[in-house]
Structures are given as structure tokens and as C-alpha cells.
Short mmCIF file of C-alpha atoms in Angstrom, two decimals:
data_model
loop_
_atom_site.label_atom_id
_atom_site.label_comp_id
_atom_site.label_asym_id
_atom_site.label_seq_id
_atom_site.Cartn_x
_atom_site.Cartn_y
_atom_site.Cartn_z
CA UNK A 271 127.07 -81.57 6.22
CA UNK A 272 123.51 -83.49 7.07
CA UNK A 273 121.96 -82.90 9.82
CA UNK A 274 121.48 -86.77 10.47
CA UNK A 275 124.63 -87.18 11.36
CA UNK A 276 124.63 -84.44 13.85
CA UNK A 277 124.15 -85.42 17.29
CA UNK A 278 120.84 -83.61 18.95
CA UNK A 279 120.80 -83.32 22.82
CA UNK A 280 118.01 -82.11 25.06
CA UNK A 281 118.36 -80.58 28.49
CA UNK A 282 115.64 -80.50 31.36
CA UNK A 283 116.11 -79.13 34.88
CA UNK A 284 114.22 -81.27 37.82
CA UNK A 285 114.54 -79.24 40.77
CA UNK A 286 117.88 -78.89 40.77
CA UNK A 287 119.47 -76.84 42.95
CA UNK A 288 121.67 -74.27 41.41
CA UNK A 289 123.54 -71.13 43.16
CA UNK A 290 121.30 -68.70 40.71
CA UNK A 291 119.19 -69.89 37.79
CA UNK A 292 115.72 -69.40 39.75
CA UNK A 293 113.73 -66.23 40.06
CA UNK A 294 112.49 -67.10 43.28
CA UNK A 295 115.53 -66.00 45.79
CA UNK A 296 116.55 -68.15 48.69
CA UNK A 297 119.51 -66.40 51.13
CA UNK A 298 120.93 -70.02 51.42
CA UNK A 299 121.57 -73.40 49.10
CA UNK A 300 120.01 -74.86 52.29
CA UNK A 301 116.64 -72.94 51.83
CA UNK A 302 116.49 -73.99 48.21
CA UNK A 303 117.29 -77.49 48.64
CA UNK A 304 114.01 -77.56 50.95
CA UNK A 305 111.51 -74.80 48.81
CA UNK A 306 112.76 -77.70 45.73
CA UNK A 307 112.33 -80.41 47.42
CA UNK A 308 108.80 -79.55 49.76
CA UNK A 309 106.44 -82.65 49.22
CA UNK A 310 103.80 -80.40 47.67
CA UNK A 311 106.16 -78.53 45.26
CA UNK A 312 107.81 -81.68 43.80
CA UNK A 313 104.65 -84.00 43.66
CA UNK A 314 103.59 -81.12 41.19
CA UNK A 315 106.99 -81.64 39.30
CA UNK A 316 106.60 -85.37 39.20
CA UNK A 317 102.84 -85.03 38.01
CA UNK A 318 104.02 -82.51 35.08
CA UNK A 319 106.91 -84.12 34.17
CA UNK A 320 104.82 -87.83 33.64
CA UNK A 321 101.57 -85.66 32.11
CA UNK A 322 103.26 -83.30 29.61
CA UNK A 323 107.15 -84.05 28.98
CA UNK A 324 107.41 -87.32 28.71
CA UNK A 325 104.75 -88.20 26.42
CA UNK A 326 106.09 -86.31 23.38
CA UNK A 327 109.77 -87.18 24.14
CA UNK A 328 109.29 -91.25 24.44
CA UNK A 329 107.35 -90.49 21.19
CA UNK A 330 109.05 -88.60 18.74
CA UNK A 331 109.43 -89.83 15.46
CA UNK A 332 113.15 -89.15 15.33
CA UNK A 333 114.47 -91.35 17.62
CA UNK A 334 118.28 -90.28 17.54
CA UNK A 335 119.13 -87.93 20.45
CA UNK A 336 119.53 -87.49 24.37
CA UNK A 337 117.64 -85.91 26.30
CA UNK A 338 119.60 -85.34 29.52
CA UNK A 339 117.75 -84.53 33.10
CA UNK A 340 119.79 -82.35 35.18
CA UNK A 341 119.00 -83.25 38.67
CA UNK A 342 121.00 -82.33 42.41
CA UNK A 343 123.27 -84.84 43.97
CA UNK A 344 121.40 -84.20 47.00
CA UNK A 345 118.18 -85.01 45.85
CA UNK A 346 116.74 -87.83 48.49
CA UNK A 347 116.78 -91.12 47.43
CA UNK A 348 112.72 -91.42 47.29
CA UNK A 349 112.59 -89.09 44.96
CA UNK A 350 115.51 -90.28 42.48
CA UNK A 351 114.11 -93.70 42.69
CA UNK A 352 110.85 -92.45 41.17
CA UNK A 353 112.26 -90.30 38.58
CA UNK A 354 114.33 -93.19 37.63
CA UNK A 355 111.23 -95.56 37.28
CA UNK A 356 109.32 -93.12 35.64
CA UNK A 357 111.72 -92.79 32.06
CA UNK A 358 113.11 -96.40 32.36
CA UNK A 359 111.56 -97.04 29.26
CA UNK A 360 112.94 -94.09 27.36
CA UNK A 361 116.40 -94.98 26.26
CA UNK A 362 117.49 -91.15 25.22
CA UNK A 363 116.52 -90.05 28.33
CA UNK A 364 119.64 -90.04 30.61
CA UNK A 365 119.48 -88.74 34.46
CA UNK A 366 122.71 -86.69 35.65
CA UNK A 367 122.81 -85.96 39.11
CA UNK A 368 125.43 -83.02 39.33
CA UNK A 369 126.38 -81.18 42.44
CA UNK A 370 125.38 -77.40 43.06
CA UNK A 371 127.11 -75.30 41.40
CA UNK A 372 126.46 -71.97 39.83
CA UNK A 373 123.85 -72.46 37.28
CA UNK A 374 124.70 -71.21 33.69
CA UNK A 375 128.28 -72.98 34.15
CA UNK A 376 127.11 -76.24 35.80
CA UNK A 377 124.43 -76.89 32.53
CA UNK A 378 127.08 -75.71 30.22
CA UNK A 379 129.51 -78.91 31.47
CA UNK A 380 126.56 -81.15 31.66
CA UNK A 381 126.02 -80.66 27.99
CA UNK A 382 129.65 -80.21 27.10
CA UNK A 383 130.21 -83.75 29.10
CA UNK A 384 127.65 -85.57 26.72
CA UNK A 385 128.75 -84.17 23.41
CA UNK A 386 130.56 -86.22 20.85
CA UNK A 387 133.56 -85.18 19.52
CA UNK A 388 133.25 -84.93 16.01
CA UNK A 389 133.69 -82.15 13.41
CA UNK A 390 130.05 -81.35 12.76
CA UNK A 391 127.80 -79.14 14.85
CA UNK A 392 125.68 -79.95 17.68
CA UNK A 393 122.09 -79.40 17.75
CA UNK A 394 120.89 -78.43 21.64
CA UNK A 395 117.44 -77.60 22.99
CA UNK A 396 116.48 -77.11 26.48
CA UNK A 397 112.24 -77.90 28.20
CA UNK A 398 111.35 -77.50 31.44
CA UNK A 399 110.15 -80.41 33.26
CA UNK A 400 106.18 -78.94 33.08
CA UNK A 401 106.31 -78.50 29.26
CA UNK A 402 106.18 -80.94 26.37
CA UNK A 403 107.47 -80.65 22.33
CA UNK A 404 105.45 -82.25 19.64
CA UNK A 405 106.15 -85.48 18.57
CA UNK A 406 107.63 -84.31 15.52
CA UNK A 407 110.05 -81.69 17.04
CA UNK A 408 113.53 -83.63 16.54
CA UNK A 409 112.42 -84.50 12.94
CA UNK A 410 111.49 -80.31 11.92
CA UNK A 411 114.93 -79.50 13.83
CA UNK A 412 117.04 -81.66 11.37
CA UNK A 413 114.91 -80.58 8.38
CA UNK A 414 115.38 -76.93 9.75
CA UNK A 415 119.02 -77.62 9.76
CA UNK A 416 119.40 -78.79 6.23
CA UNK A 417 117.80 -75.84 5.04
CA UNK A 418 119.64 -73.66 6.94
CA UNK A 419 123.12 -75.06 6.42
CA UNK A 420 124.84 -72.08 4.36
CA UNK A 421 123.79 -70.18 7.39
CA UNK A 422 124.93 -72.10 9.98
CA UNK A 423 127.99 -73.11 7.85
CA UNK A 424 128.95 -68.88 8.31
CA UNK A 425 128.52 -68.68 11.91
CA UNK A 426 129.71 -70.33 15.09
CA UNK A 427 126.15 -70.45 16.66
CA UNK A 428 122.59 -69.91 15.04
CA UNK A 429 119.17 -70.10 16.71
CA UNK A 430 116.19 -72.52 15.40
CA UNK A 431 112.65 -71.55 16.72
CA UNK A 432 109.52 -73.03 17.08
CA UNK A 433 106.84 -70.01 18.03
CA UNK A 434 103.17 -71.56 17.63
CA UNK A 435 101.83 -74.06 19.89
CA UNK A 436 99.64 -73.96 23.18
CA UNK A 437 99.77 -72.85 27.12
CA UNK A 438 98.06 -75.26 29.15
CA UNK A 439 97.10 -75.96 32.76
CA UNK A 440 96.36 -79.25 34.19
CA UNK A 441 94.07 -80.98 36.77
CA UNK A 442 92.08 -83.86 38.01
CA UNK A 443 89.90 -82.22 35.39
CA UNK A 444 92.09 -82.82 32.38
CA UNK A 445 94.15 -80.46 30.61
CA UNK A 446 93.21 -76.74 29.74
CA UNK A 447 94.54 -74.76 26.65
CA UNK A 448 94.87 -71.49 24.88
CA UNK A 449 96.84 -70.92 21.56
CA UNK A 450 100.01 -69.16 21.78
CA UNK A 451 102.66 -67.49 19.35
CA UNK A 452 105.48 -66.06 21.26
CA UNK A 453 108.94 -65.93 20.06
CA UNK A 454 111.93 -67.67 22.15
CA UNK A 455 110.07 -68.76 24.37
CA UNK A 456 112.14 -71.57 26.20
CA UNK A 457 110.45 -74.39 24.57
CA UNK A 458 110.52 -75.65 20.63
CA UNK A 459 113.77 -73.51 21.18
CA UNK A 460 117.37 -74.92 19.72
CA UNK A 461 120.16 -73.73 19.05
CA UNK A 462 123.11 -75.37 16.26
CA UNK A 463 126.48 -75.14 17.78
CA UNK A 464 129.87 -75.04 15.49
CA UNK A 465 132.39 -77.98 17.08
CA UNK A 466 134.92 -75.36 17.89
CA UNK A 467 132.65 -73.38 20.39
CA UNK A 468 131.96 -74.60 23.72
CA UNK A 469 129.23 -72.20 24.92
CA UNK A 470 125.64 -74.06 24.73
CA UNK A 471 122.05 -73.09 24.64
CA UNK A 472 121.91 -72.86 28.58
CA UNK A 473 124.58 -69.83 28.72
CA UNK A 474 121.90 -67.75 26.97
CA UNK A 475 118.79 -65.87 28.36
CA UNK A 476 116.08 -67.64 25.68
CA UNK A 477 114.30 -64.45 25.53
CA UNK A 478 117.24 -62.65 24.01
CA UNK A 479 119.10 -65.65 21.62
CA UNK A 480 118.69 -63.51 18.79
CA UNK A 481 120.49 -61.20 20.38
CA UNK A 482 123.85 -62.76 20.14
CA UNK A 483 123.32 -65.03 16.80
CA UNK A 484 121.23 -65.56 13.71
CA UNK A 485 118.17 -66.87 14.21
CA UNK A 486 115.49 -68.41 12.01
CA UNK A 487 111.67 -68.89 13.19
CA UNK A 488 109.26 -71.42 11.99
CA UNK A 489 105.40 -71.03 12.71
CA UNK A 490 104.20 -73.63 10.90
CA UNK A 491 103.07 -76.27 13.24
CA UNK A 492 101.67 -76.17 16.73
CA UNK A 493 105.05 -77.50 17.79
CA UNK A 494 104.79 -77.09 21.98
CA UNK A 495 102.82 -76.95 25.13
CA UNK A 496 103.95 -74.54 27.82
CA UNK A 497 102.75 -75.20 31.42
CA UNK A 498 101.29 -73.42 34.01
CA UNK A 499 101.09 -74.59 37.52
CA UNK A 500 101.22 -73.33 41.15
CA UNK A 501 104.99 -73.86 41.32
CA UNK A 502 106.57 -72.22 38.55
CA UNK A 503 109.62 -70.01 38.39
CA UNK A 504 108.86 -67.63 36.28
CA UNK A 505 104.81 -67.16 37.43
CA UNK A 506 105.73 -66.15 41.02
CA UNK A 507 105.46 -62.46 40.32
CA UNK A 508 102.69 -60.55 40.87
CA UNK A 509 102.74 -58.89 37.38
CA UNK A 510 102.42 -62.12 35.35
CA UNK A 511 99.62 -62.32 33.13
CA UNK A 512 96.49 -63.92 33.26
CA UNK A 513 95.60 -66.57 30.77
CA UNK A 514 92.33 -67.47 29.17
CA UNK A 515 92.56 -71.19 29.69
CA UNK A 516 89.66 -73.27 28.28
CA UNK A 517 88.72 -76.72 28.36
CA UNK A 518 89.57 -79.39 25.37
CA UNK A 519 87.08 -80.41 23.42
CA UNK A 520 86.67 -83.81 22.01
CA UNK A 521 88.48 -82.45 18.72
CA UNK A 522 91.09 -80.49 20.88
CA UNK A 523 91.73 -83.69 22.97
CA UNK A 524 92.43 -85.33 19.49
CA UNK A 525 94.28 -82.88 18.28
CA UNK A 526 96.51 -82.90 21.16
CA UNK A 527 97.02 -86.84 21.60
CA UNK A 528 98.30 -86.69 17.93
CA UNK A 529 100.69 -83.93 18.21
CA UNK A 530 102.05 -84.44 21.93
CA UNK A 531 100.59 -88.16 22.32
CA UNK A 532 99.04 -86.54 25.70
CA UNK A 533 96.09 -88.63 26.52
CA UNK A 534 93.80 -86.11 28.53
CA UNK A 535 92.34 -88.89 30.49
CA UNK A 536 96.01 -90.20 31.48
CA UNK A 537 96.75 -86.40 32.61
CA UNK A 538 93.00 -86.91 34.47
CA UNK A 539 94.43 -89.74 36.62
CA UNK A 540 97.65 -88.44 37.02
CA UNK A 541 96.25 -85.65 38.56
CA UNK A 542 93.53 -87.29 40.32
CA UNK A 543 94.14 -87.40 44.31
CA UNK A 544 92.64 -91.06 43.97
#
């Protein structure tokens, strides 16, 4: 059982609209449809998603997986037509407009649709359309696999993760950073999935994976970039804390373009009002 024959699939959210899945509340499908789809809100998406996410996934060094975008059948045609142009390029990157369903279920079948039917595991991961994996990630998740196959050979599901890398908030001014070990944190996060089960990485909080499987943790590498903008879910509460966000220097900006292959002064112009 080798990991290189094992399909890998990726799954990113853009704005779509799910009944549930957000932690900002909307009374009607209606409302979210137009908080997701405000000109302000998904110009920020869009800005992200070209800055930090794509980067590292039209890079990585493993070329062999899918990374599927999860988008709403009613997203307006402008805005399809961009996303579209924008990972043309990127042949694992495959856009599946889905209608609104509940959430948990609705990214379980989107997965479940892609997957190959063959009699060895699946490995899964999930990124948010503001955050970005290193260049490497696909590669360490195979090797992470091999080691770990007696393990996952014993159990139906098992959790890889990836804890070091960096938070990061970007601007006209380039990217900001500050280092950052946290465990299950959404991104860098996989899980291997036995044939037999049907359940993927999206019918699990990421917070608590370990909660409901094995789970092994490498902090090794810098292996992700987390971001932080005006419009994210989870930083709409009050009670979120404050980062210490710092410029790059030259050698950080280096650093960063060889792990992520983020060039700060692309992010610069992609941010740039001009």
C-alpha cells in the first residue's frame, strides 16, 4: 500500500452558500447569498484567493491531486467567469458549482463525487480560499502516509497534521507575518480515509479530528500561511485575538517565495487599488 498510488484531493469553499457552515448567521439563504456575494466582501475573496492560495497549489512539487473549489450555483456569472480565468492554468484545480444545501452533507458528496473507486485509501485536505500550503505539502502528506501505514492500515480514518507555519495579513503594503504553532488548525490539515468509509474530512469540526481518530502531528517545516482579513468567518467575534503582525523582511520575503512561491510584490499589486 504506497501512498503514490493513492489519490489526494483538496477542498476549498468560495463563498458558497451553505444552509449552516458559517459563523456569521443570516435568518435567510437570501441574506447570505447577498452578505457572500457584496462587491466589497468578494473582491477581498478574489484578492486572497490569487495572493495566497493559488501560488503554493499551481506550485507544488507533487503534481498528482485535485484540488476541488466548492462554489454556489447561484453565484453571478461575473464572478464565475473570473474565478474561472483566474486557475485556468492549474489543471488539478477543478470548479464545482453545487446548489445550497446543508453544509457538512453538501461537501461530503462533492468529495465523495470526485473519488476514485479503488481499494486503497483516500488522502483529503481542506484550505480556505484566504490561506495557502507550502509548496511541498502534497509531497510530506504521501511521505507521512508511508510512514504511517501500519496505522492507517488498523483504522478506518486517521488524521495527518501540519502545526508550524505563519498567520499573515495582506495589503497594498505587502504581506505581514507572525509565526504560529497551533494544532488542527484547518490548514496543512488531512485526513487518510479507508475505501469502505464514506465520511470525509469536511464532516469533522478540524479543531476536534483527534477526537474521533488517530492522529499524527508533524512540526517540522513551516508548512502553511493562515489569513487574516476584514471578511473572515471565524474573526467576526469580538473575543478573537489580536495578532502581532510584522512586516517581511528582505530574508522573510525570501523565505516565503521559496516555501509558498508568494511573491510579496505580486501580493503588493494585487492589493494595490491602482
Amino acid at each position: 500500500m504506497k501512498s503514490q498510488d493513492m489519490q489526494v484531493i483538496g477542498l476549498c469553499r468560495f463563498s458558497y452558500p451553505a444552509y449552516g457552515g458559517f459563523q456569521v448567521g443570516h435568518e435567510t439563504l437570501e441574506e447570505r447569498r447577498a452578505y457572500l456575494y457584496a462587491p466589497e466582501r468578494i473582491e477581498e475573496r478574489f484578492r486572497s484567493f490569487e495572493a495566497l492560495t493559488l501560488p503554493g497549489i499551481k506550485a507544488q512539487t507533487d503534481p498528482n491531486f485535485q484540488f476541488l473549489i466548492a462554489i454556489g450555483m447561484c453565484m453571478p456569472d461575473e464572478y464565475q467567469e473570473r474565478l474561472f480565468a483566474l486557475v485556468e492554468d492549474i489543471p488539478q484545480a477543478i470548479i464545482v458549482p453545487w446548489p445550497s444545501e446543508r453544509h457538512r452533507p453538501a461537501m461530503q458528496r462533492i468529495i465523495n463525487t470526485h473519488r476514485i473507486e479503488t481499494d486503497l485509501p483516500t488522502i483529503q485536505f481542506r484550505q480556505d480560499d484566504d490561506d495557502a500550503v507550502a509548496v511541498n505539502f502534497v509531497e510530506r502528506l504521501r511521505e507521512a502516509v508511508d510512514d504511517c501505514a501500519p496505522l492507517i492500515a488498523k483504522n478506518e480514518m486517521m488524521t495527518v497534521d501540519f502545526n508550524r507555519g505563519f498567520s499573515a495579513r495582506a495589503s497594498s503594503a505587502g504581506l505581514e507575518i507572525t509565526p504560529s504553532v497551533l494544532q488542527y488548525y484547518g490548514v496543512a490539515l488531512a485526513m487518510v480515509v479507508q475505501p469502505s468509509v464514506r465520511k470525509s474530512i469536511m464532516n469533522f469540526s478540524h479543531t476536534k479530528m483527534n477526537h474521533a481518530m488517530p492522529s499524527v502531528t508533524f512540526t517540522d517545516q513551516e508548512m502553511y500561511i493562515r489569513g487574516h482579513g476584514a471578511f473572515n468567518d471565524s474573526r467576526q467575534k469580538s473575543n478573537v485575538t489580536r495578532l502581532d503582525f510584522q512586516p517581511m523582511s528582505k530574508e522573510d520575503e525570501a523565505l516565503i517565495k521559496d516555501l509558498f512561491a508568494i511573491d510579496n510584490a505580486r501580493v503588493r499589486e494585487i492589493y494595490s487599488d491602482g
